Coordinates of C-alpha atoms in Angstrom, one line a residue:
M1 CA 23.7 11.3 -8.4
E2 CA 22.3 8.4 -10.3
I3 CA 20.5 5.7 -8.3
L4 CA 20.6 2.1 -9.5
Y5 CA 18.3 -0.7 -8.2
S6 CA 19.4 -4.2 -7.3
S7 CA 17.6 -7.3 -6.1
T8 CA 17.4 -8.0 -2.4
R9 CA 18.4 -11.6 -3.3
G10 CA 21.5 -10.6 -5.3
G11 CA 20.6 -11.9 -8.7
G12 CA 21.1 -9.9 -12.0
E13 CA 22.8 -6.7 -12.8
P14 CA 21.7 -3.4 -11.2
V15 CA 19.0 -1.5 -13.3
R16 CA 17.9 2.0 -13.7
A17 CA 14.7 3.2 -11.9
S18 CA 12.7 3.0 -15.1
E19 CA 13.7 -0.7 -15.7
A20 CA 12.9 -1.6 -12.1
I21 CA 9.5 -0.1 -12.4
L22 CA 8.8 -2.1 -15.7
K23 CA 10.1 -5.4 -14.2
G24 CA 8.1 -5.0 -10.9
L25 CA 9.9 -8.0 -9.4
S26 CA 13.5 -9.2 -10.0
A27 CA 13.9 -12.4 -12.0
D28 CA 15.3 -14.2 -8.9
G29 CA 12.1 -13.4 -6.9
G30 CA 13.7 -10.5 -4.9
L31 CA 12.6 -7.0 -4.6
F32 CA 14.3 -4.0 -6.2
V33 CA 16.1 -1.6 -3.7
P34 CA 18.0 1.6 -4.3
D35 CA 21.8 1.4 -4.0
H36 CA 21.5 4.1 -1.4
I37 CA 18.8 6.1 0.2
P38 CA 19.2 9.8 -0.9
A39 CA 19.1 12.7 1.4
L40 CA 16.5 15.4 1.0
D41 CA 18.1 18.4 -0.7
K42 CA 15.5 21.0 0.2
S43 CA 15.1 22.3 3.8
I44 CA 12.0 21.7 5.8
E45 CA 11.2 25.4 5.6
E46 CA 11.4 25.2 1.7
L47 CA 9.2 22.1 1.6
A48 CA 6.7 23.8 3.9
G49 CA 6.0 26.4 1.2
M50 CA 5.2 23.8 -1.4
T51 CA 2.1 22.1 -2.8
Y52 CA 1.7 18.4 -2.7
Q53 CA 2.7 18.1 -6.3
Q54 CA 5.8 20.1 -5.7
V55 CA 6.8 18.1 -2.7
A56 CA 6.2 14.9 -4.6
Y57 CA 8.6 16.1 -7.4
Q58 CA 11.3 17.0 -4.8
V59 CA 11.2 13.5 -3.3
M60 CA 10.7 11.4 -6.5
K61 CA 13.5 13.1 -8.5
L62 CA 15.9 11.8 -6.0
Y63 CA 14.9 8.2 -6.6
L64 CA 13.8 8.1 -10.2
T65 CA 17.1 9.6 -11.6
D66 CA 16.7 8.5 -15.2
F67 CA 13.4 10.4 -15.6
T68 CA 13.8 13.9 -16.9
E69 CA 12.3 16.8 -15.0
E70 CA 9.6 17.2 -17.8
E71 CA 8.7 13.5 -17.7
L72 CA 8.4 13.3 -13.9
K73 CA 6.5 16.5 -13.5
N74 CA 4.1 15.4 -16.3
C75 CA 3.5 12.1 -14.4
I76 CA 2.8 14.0 -11.2
D77 CA 0.4 16.5 -12.8
C78 CA -1.5 13.6 -14.5
A79 CA -1.8 11.7 -11.2
Y80 CA -2.6 14.4 -8.5
D81 CA -5.4 16.3 -10.2
A82 CA -9.3 16.5 -10.0
K83 CA -9.4 12.7 -9.3
F84 CA -8.8 13.8 -5.7
D85 CA -11.8 15.4 -3.9
T86 CA -9.6 17.8 -2.0
E87 CA -7.1 20.3 -3.5
V88 CA -4.6 19.5 -0.7
I89 CA -4.5 15.8 -1.9
A90 CA -3.5 14.5 1.6
P91 CA -5.0 16.8 4.4
L92 CA -4.4 16.3 8.1
A93 CA -7.3 16.2 10.5
E94 CA -6.6 16.8 14.2
A95 CA -8.6 14.6 16.6
D96 CA -8.1 13.7 20.2
G97 CA -4.4 14.8 20.4
A98 CA -3.3 13.2 17.1
Y99 CA -3.0 14.2 13.5
Y100 CA -4.8 11.8 11.1
L101 CA -3.2 11.9 7.6
E102 CA -6.1 11.4 5.3
L103 CA -4.9 9.4 2.4
F104 CA -8.3 8.4 1.1
H105 CA -9.3 11.3 -1.0
G106 CA -8.5 9.8 -4.4
A107 CA -10.6 7.9 -6.9
T108 CA -11.1 4.7 -4.9
I109 CA -11.1 6.2 -1.4
A110 CA -8.1 4.3 -0.1
F111 CA -4.4 5.2 0.4
K112 CA -3.4 3.1 -2.6
D113 CA -4.6 5.9 -4.8
M114 CA -1.7 8.0 -3.7
A115 CA 0.7 5.6 -5.5
L116 CA -1.5 3.9 -8.0
S117 CA -2.7 7.3 -9.5
I118 CA 0.9 7.9 -10.7
L119 CA 2.1 4.4 -11.4
P120 CA 0.5 3.9 -14.9
H121 CA 2.1 7.2 -15.9
L122 CA 5.5 6.1 -14.6
M123 CA 5.2 2.8 -16.3
I124 CA 4.2 4.1 -19.8
T125 CA 7.0 6.7 -19.5
A126 CA 9.3 3.9 -18.5
A127 CA 8.2 1.8 -21.5
R128 CA 8.9 4.6 -23.9
K129 CA 12.3 5.3 -22.3
N130 CA 13.2 1.6 -22.8
Q131 CA 11.8 1.1 -26.3
V132 CA 9.5 -1.6 -25.0
K133 CA 7.2 -2.8 -27.8
N134 CA 5.4 -5.5 -25.8
E135 CA 2.0 -4.9 -24.2
I136 CA 2.5 -4.6 -20.5
V137 CA 0.3 -7.0 -18.4
I138 CA -0.2 -5.8 -14.9
L139 CA -0.6 -8.8 -12.7
T140 CA -1.6 -8.1 -9.1
A141 CA -3.1 -9.7 -5.9
T142 CA -5.1 -7.6 -3.6
S143 CA -6.4 -7.8 -0.1
G144 CA -9.1 -5.3 -1.1
D145 CA -7.8 -1.8 -2.0
T146 CA -4.8 -2.2 -4.3
G147 CA -7.0 -4.1 -6.9
K148 CA -9.6 -1.3 -7.3
A149 CA -6.9 1.5 -7.3
A150 CA -4.8 -0.4 -9.9
L151 CA -7.8 -1.1 -12.0
A152 CA -8.9 2.6 -11.9
G153 CA -5.3 3.7 -12.8
F154 CA -4.8 1.3 -15.7
A155 CA -8.3 1.0 -17.2
D156 CA -8.1 1.7 -20.9
V157 CA -4.5 2.8 -20.7
E158 CA -3.1 2.1 -24.2
G159 CA -0.4 -0.6 -24.2
T160 CA -1.4 -2.2 -21.0
R161 CA -3.7 -4.9 -19.6
I162 CA -4.5 -5.5 -16.0
I163 CA -5.5 -8.7 -14.1
V164 CA -6.4 -8.6 -10.5
F165 CA -6.8 -11.6 -8.2
Y166 CA -8.7 -11.2 -4.9
P167 CA -9.8 -13.6 -2.1
K168 CA -13.5 -14.2 -3.0
D169 CA -14.8 -14.1 0.6
G170 CA -12.0 -11.9 2.1
V171 CA -12.9 -8.3 1.2
S172 CA -15.7 -6.0 2.2
P173 CA -18.9 -5.9 0.1
V174 CA -18.0 -2.3 -1.0
Q175 CA -14.5 -3.3 -2.0
E176 CA -15.8 -6.3 -4.1
K177 CA -18.5 -4.1 -5.7
Q178 CA -15.8 -1.5 -6.6
M179 CA -13.7 -4.2 -8.4
V180 CA -16.4 -6.3 -10.1
T181 CA -18.0 -3.3 -11.7
Q182 CA -14.8 -1.9 -13.1
K183 CA -15.1 -1.0 -16.7
G184 CA -12.3 -1.1 -19.3
K185 CA -11.7 -3.5 -22.1
N186 CA -8.2 -4.3 -20.9
T187 CA -9.3 -5.3 -17.3
L188 CA -9.9 -8.7 -15.7
V189 CA -11.0 -9.3 -12.1
V190 CA -10.8 -12.8 -10.6
G191 CA -12.1 -14.0 -7.3
I192 CA -9.9 -16.9 -6.0
H193 CA -11.0 -19.6 -3.6
G194 CA -8.4 -18.9 -0.9
N195 CA -7.0 -16.0 1.1
F196 CA -4.8 -13.0 0.2
D197 CA -1.6 -14.9 0.9
D198 CA -2.7 -17.6 -1.5
A199 CA -3.4 -15.0 -4.2
Q200 CA -0.1 -13.2 -3.6
T201 CA 1.9 -16.5 -3.6
G202 CA 0.2 -17.5 -6.8
V203 CA 1.0 -14.2 -8.5
K204 CA 4.7 -14.5 -7.5
K205 CA 4.8 -18.0 -9.0
L206 CA 3.4 -16.7 -12.3
F207 CA 6.1 -14.0 -12.3
S208 CA 8.8 -16.6 -11.9
D209 CA 7.3 -19.1 -14.4
S210 CA 9.9 -19.1 -17.2
G211 CA 7.7 -21.1 -19.5
L212 CA 4.9 -18.6 -19.2
A213 CA 7.3 -15.8 -19.7
E214 CA 8.4 -17.3 -23.0
E215 CA 4.7 -17.8 -24.1
M216 CA 4.1 -14.1 -23.2
R217 CA 7.1 -12.9 -25.2
E218 CA 5.9 -14.8 -28.2
G219 CA 2.4 -13.4 -27.8
G220 CA 3.8 -9.8 -27.5
F221 CA 3.3 -9.5 -23.7
Q222 CA 5.4 -8.9 -20.6
F223 CA 4.4 -9.0 -17.0
S224 CA 4.7 -6.1 -14.5
S225 CA 3.3 -5.5 -11.0
A226 CA 1.1 -2.9 -9.4
N227 CA 1.6 -4.4 -6.0
S228 CA 3.6 -2.6 -3.3
I229 CA 6.5 -4.8 -4.3
N230 CA 7.0 -2.4 -7.3
I231 CA 9.4 0.3 -6.5
G232 CA 7.2 2.6 -8.5
R233 CA 4.6 2.1 -5.7
L234 CA 6.9 2.6 -2.8
V235 CA 8.6 5.8 -3.9
P236 CA 5.4 7.9 -4.2
Q237 CA 4.4 6.8 -0.8
I238 CA 7.4 8.4 0.8
C239 CA 6.1 11.7 -0.5
Y240 CA 3.1 12.0 1.8
Y241 CA 5.2 11.6 5.0
V242 CA 7.4 14.5 3.8
F243 CA 4.3 16.5 2.9
A244 CA 2.7 15.8 6.3
Y245 CA 5.7 16.9 8.3
A246 CA 6.1 20.1 6.0
T247 CA 2.4 20.9 6.6
L248 CA 2.6 20.7 10.3
V249 CA 5.6 23.1 10.2
R250 CA 3.8 25.4 7.9
E251 CA 0.7 25.5 10.2
G252 CA 3.0 26.2 13.2
K253 CA 2.1 22.9 14.9
L254 CA 5.6 21.5 14.7
A255 CA 9.0 23.2 14.7
A256 CA 11.4 22.4 11.9
G257 CA 13.6 19.6 13.2
E258 CA 11.3 18.6 16.0
K259 CA 10.7 14.8 16.1
L260 CA 7.3 13.4 14.8
N261 CA 6.2 9.8 15.5
V262 CA 4.2 7.9 12.8
V263 CA 1.7 5.2 13.2
V264 CA 0.8 3.0 10.3
P265 CA -1.9 0.2 10.0
T266 CA 0.2 -2.5 8.4
G267 CA -0.3 -5.5 6.2
N268 CA 2.1 -5.9 3.4
F269 CA 4.6 -3.4 5.1
G270 CA 4.9 -1.0 2.1
N271 CA 3.3 2.0 3.8
I272 CA 5.4 1.9 6.9
L273 CA 8.5 1.1 4.9
A274 CA 7.9 4.3 3.0
A275 CA 8.0 6.2 6.4
F276 CA 11.2 4.3 7.2
Y277 CA 12.8 5.6 3.9
A278 CA 11.6 9.1 4.6
R279 CA 13.3 8.9 8.0
N280 CA 16.5 7.7 6.4
M281 CA 16.3 10.7 4.0
G282 CA 16.6 13.0 6.9
L283 CA 12.9 13.6 7.7
P284 CA 12.8 14.0 11.6
I285 CA 10.7 10.9 12.3
G286 CA 11.0 9.5 15.8
R287 CA 9.2 6.2 16.4
L288 CA 7.8 4.1 13.5
I289 CA 4.7 2.5 15.2
C290 CA 3.6 -0.6 13.3
A291 CA -0.1 -1.5 14.0
S292 CA -1.5 -5.0 13.2
N293 CA -4.9 -6.5 13.5
E294 CA -5.5 -10.1 14.9
N295 CA -3.2 -11.4 12.1
K296 CA -0.3 -10.2 14.3
V297 CA 2.6 -11.7 12.6
L298 CA 4.4 -8.3 12.6
Y299 CA 3.8 -7.6 16.2
D300 CA 5.3 -11.0 17.1
F301 CA 8.2 -10.3 14.8
F302 CA 9.1 -7.0 16.5
R303 CA 8.6 -8.6 19.9
T304 CA 10.7 -11.7 19.3
G305 CA 12.8 -11.3 16.2
A306 CA 11.1 -14.4 14.7
Y307 CA 8.9 -14.2 11.7
D308 CA 6.5 -17.1 11.7
R309 CA 3.6 -17.4 9.2
N310 CA 2.6 -20.8 10.6
R311 CA -0.6 -19.8 12.3
E312 CA -4.4 -19.5 11.7
F313 CA -5.4 -16.9 9.1
V314 CA -8.0 -14.7 10.7
L315 CA -10.7 -12.8 8.7
T316 CA -11.2 -9.5 10.3
S317 CA -13.1 -6.2 9.8
S318 CA -9.8 -4.7 8.5
P319 CA -9.3 -7.0 5.5
S320 CA -6.6 -5.1 3.8
M321 CA -4.4 -6.1 6.7
D322 CA -5.4 -9.8 6.7
I323 CA -1.9 -10.9 5.6
L324 CA 0.6 -13.4 7.0
I325 CA 3.4 -12.8 4.5
S326 CA 4.3 -9.2 4.5
S327 CA 6.2 -8.9 1.2
N328 CA 7.8 -5.6 1.7
L329 CA 9.4 -6.6 5.0
E330 CA 12.0 -8.2 2.8
R331 CA 13.4 -4.7 1.9
L332 CA 13.8 -3.9 5.5
I333 CA 15.4 -7.3 6.3
Y334 CA 17.9 -6.7 3.5
R335 CA 18.6 -3.2 5.0
I336 CA 19.2 -4.3 8.5
A337 CA 21.3 -7.2 7.4
G338 CA 23.7 -4.6 6.0
D339 CA 22.5 -4.9 2.4
D340 CA 23.7 -8.6 2.6
A341 CA 21.8 -10.3 -0.3
D342 CA 23.1 -13.8 0.8
K343 CA 21.8 -13.4 4.3
N344 CA 18.4 -12.1 3.0
R345 CA 18.2 -14.9 0.5
E346 CA 18.8 -17.4 3.3
L347 CA 16.0 -16.0 5.4
M348 CA 13.5 -15.8 2.6
A349 CA 14.2 -19.4 1.7
A350 CA 13.5 -20.4 5.2
L351 CA 10.1 -18.4 5.1
S352 CA 9.3 -20.2 1.8
G353 CA 10.2 -23.6 3.1
A354 CA 9.5 -23.9 6.9
G355 CA 7.4 -20.8 7.0
R356 CA 9.6 -19.2 9.6
Y357 CA 12.9 -17.3 10.1
E358 CA 14.7 -15.6 12.9
I359 CA 17.0 -12.6 12.6
T360 CA 20.2 -12.1 14.5
E361 CA 20.5 -10.0 17.7
E362 CA 22.6 -7.4 15.6
M363 CA 19.6 -7.1 13.2
R364 CA 17.2 -6.7 16.0
A365 CA 19.2 -3.8 17.4
A366 CA 18.8 -2.1 14.0
L367 CA 14.9 -2.1 14.6
A368 CA 15.1 0.0 17.7
D369 CA 13.1 2.8 16.2
F370 CA 10.2 0.4 15.4
Y371 CA 7.4 -0.4 17.9
G372 CA 4.8 -3.1 17.1
N373 CA 1.5 -3.8 18.7
Y374 CA -2.0 -5.1 17.6
A375 CA -5.7 -4.5 18.2
T376 CA -8.4 -7.1 18.6
E377 CA -11.7 -6.9 16.7
E378 CA -13.4 -5.7 20.0
E379 CA -10.8 -3.1 20.5
T380 CA -11.0 -1.8 17.0
A381 CA -14.8 -1.4 17.2
A382 CA -14.5 0.3 20.6
E383 CA -12.0 2.8 19.3
I384 CA -14.3 3.8 16.3
R385 CA -17.1 4.3 18.8
R386 CA -14.9 6.2 21.3
L387 CA -13.5 8.7 18.8
Y388 CA -16.9 9.3 17.3
E389 CA -18.5 9.9 20.7
S390 CA -15.7 12.1 21.9
C391 CA -15.2 14.4 18.9
G392 CA -17.4 13.3 16.1
Y393 CA -14.6 12.0 13.9
V394 CA -15.2 8.7 12.2
L395 CA -12.4 6.2 11.5
D396 CA -12.5 3.3 9.1
T397 CA -11.5 -0.1 10.6
H398 CA -7.9 0.0 9.5
T399 CA -7.2 3.5 10.9
A400 CA -9.0 2.3 14.0
V401 CA -6.4 -0.5 14.4
A402 CA -3.7 2.2 14.2
S403 CA -5.4 4.5 16.6
T404 CA -5.9 1.7 19.1
V405 CA -2.2 0.7 18.9
Y406 CA -1.2 4.4 19.4
G407 CA -3.3 4.4 22.6
K408 CA -1.4 1.3 23.8
Y409 CA 1.9 2.9 22.8
L410 CA 1.1 6.0 24.8
A411 CA 0.1 4.0 27.9
E412 CA 3.2 2.0 27.6
T413 CA 5.8 4.7 27.0
E414 CA 4.2 8.0 28.0
D415 CA 5.9 9.5 24.9
G416 CA 4.5 12.9 24.3
T417 CA 5.9 13.3 20.8
K418 CA 3.6 14.8 18.3
T419 CA 2.1 11.9 16.2
V420 CA 0.7 11.4 12.8
I421 CA -1.5 8.4 12.1
A422 CA -1.9 7.2 8.6
S423 CA -5.6 7.1 7.9
T424 CA -5.6 4.7 5.0
A425 CA -9.3 4.3 4.0
S426 CA -12.5 6.2 4.1
P427 CA -15.0 4.8 6.6
F428 CA -17.4 4.6 3.6
K429 CA -15.4 1.7 2.3
F430 CA -16.2 -0.4 5.4
T431 CA -19.6 1.1 6.2
R432 CA -21.2 -1.9 7.9
S433 CA -18.3 -2.6 10.2
V434 CA -18.0 1.1 11.1
M435 CA -21.7 1.7 11.7
N436 CA -22.0 -1.5 13.8
A437 CA -19.1 -0.3 15.9
I438 CA -20.9 3.0 16.6
D439 CA -24.3 1.2 17.4
A440 CA -25.4 -2.4 16.8
K441 CA -28.9 -1.2 15.7
Y442 CA -27.5 -0.2 12.3
D443 CA -26.9 -3.9 11.3
A444 CA -30.6 -4.1 10.2
M445 CA -29.9 -1.6 7.4
G446 CA -29.0 -2.3 3.8
D447 CA -25.4 -1.5 2.6
F448 CA -26.4 1.8 0.8
E449 CA -28.8 2.8 3.6
L450 CA -25.8 2.6 5.9
V451 CA -23.8 4.8 3.5
D452 CA -26.4 7.6 3.7
E453 CA -26.6 7.2 7.5
L454 CA -22.8 7.4 7.9
S455 CA -22.9 10.6 5.8
R456 CA -25.4 12.1 8.1
L457 CA -23.6 11.1 11.3
A458 CA -20.1 12.1 10.1
N459 CA -21.5 15.3 8.4
V460 CA -19.4 14.5 5.3
P461 CA -20.8 14.0 1.8
V462 CA -20.9 10.5 0.3
P463 CA -17.8 10.0 -1.7
R464 CA -18.1 10.0 -5.6
A465 CA -16.5 6.5 -5.6
I466 CA -19.4 5.1 -3.6
E467 CA -22.1 6.9 -5.5
E468 CA -20.8 5.4 -8.8
I469 CA -21.3 1.8 -7.6
R470 CA -24.8 2.2 -6.2
S471 CA -26.4 0.8 -9.3
A472 CA -23.3 -0.2 -11.4
P473 CA -23.7 -3.6 -13.2
V474 CA -21.3 -6.4 -12.5
V475 CA -18.8 -6.7 -15.3
H476 CA -16.5 -9.3 -13.8
D477 CA -17.8 -12.7 -12.5
V478 CA -14.8 -15.0 -13.0
Q479 CA -13.7 -17.2 -10.1
C480 CA -11.0 -19.9 -9.9
Q481 CA -9.0 -22.1 -7.6
V482 CA -5.5 -21.1 -6.8
G483 CA -4.1 -23.7 -9.0
Q484 CA -6.0 -22.4 -12.0
M485 CA -4.6 -18.8 -11.9
K486 CA -2.2 -19.6 -14.8
D487 CA -5.0 -20.9 -17.0
V488 CA -7.1 -17.8 -16.3
V489 CA -4.2 -15.5 -17.4
R490 CA -3.5 -17.5 -20.6
R491 CA -7.2 -17.4 -21.6
F492 CA -7.4 -13.7 -21.0
L493 CA -4.4 -13.1 -23.1
K494 CA -5.5 -15.6 -25.8
L495 CA -2.2 -17.5 -25.5
E496 CA -1.9 -20.8 -27.6
Q497 CA -2.7 -23.9 -25.6

């Protein structure tokens, strides 16, 4: 059955999957959502016998219904190949009673690779299907990982350009080095003087700027997004939850049909939303455990039903979660409002205006399967140290937030359901924070000395992504104020003044 995509805010006509991927964001500022969530049409036992690539096809074919089998399989084969340093693509590591789903084995050692390895192929295929002649300009804001993963995916891809905005002082040294050393004549990386929310809001304004859109058309360009607001990012993320469940069944660690809890370190809400979609497809997921750092806007939302971004923005050791406006939450709000675009639009207007909205009791009841909690900086560091000392497994800071929250959930509920924790980044991406958590003595070391020491401690090789940036020259040194983002875009595209 064909799936069409509509805006969460009710504007425009429904579009096919390929059109939604190309647009990225609806013209009315809403996010594209499927007209229904399809059911898995293969049994768990069948899925358990499949490779990651095969599972990905079985999931994505249900959402991307205007892609042919050949087109979709080609995109999958191009994405999940030797760029990943493990043949399994998304292996599970058992440590201290939980299963850590390692989503960081791609080219940029973060979970964003799982979707951003395939998005360029989906987008180019979609452009061909829709006879798009314009050059596609990927415009994205990043809190650290999306930027590099998108840059790596789109670098030198014919018919595209990519512009990434990141908070200049709000990412780790390794994250920044990965971005500013990115090669590719079609790439631009810009450090903004502000935080991630400033960057994300600025990008959304550029998307909805009709005057700029007209200039772009005249220049032969059109915007699209690689952020998690793009449905072409969300759909591939559903696949690894299905694969994780199938893997545990294949390995005899889970009975088909048995419930599995999922813990996700959460910033922009896309990763845990993918688990929610997987659950609604029929995957036997029990609780969806949403883990926040000290920017605990989601914890407060799940606890009170009120979403309030009016608070201090905290810079933490888990920068990809330093977010106060969780864009993908809008897709969940739309869903629990009964697919009511008017109600959703009213709440999003309140968020844009007063910075706050409150959902109804009926909507809160629809969130019963979610559990939210948060970890302080001290708790995050202590969890890294605890797990390393107890079993030698080293977590990055984001995964440590999730692991800490899982501990709180267990203490609070005594729920013995088997649990997968989404491990969203390699510890090598946040080496200083990780090593300082293990022992403060490491703070005296240089960044790449720490890399080698972490490799020794964890008994794992230094990832290729880190080796590549040891001596790589800086290619991008552009910085700007938030109000200058439009000018930066126009200069890069050589649009007329």
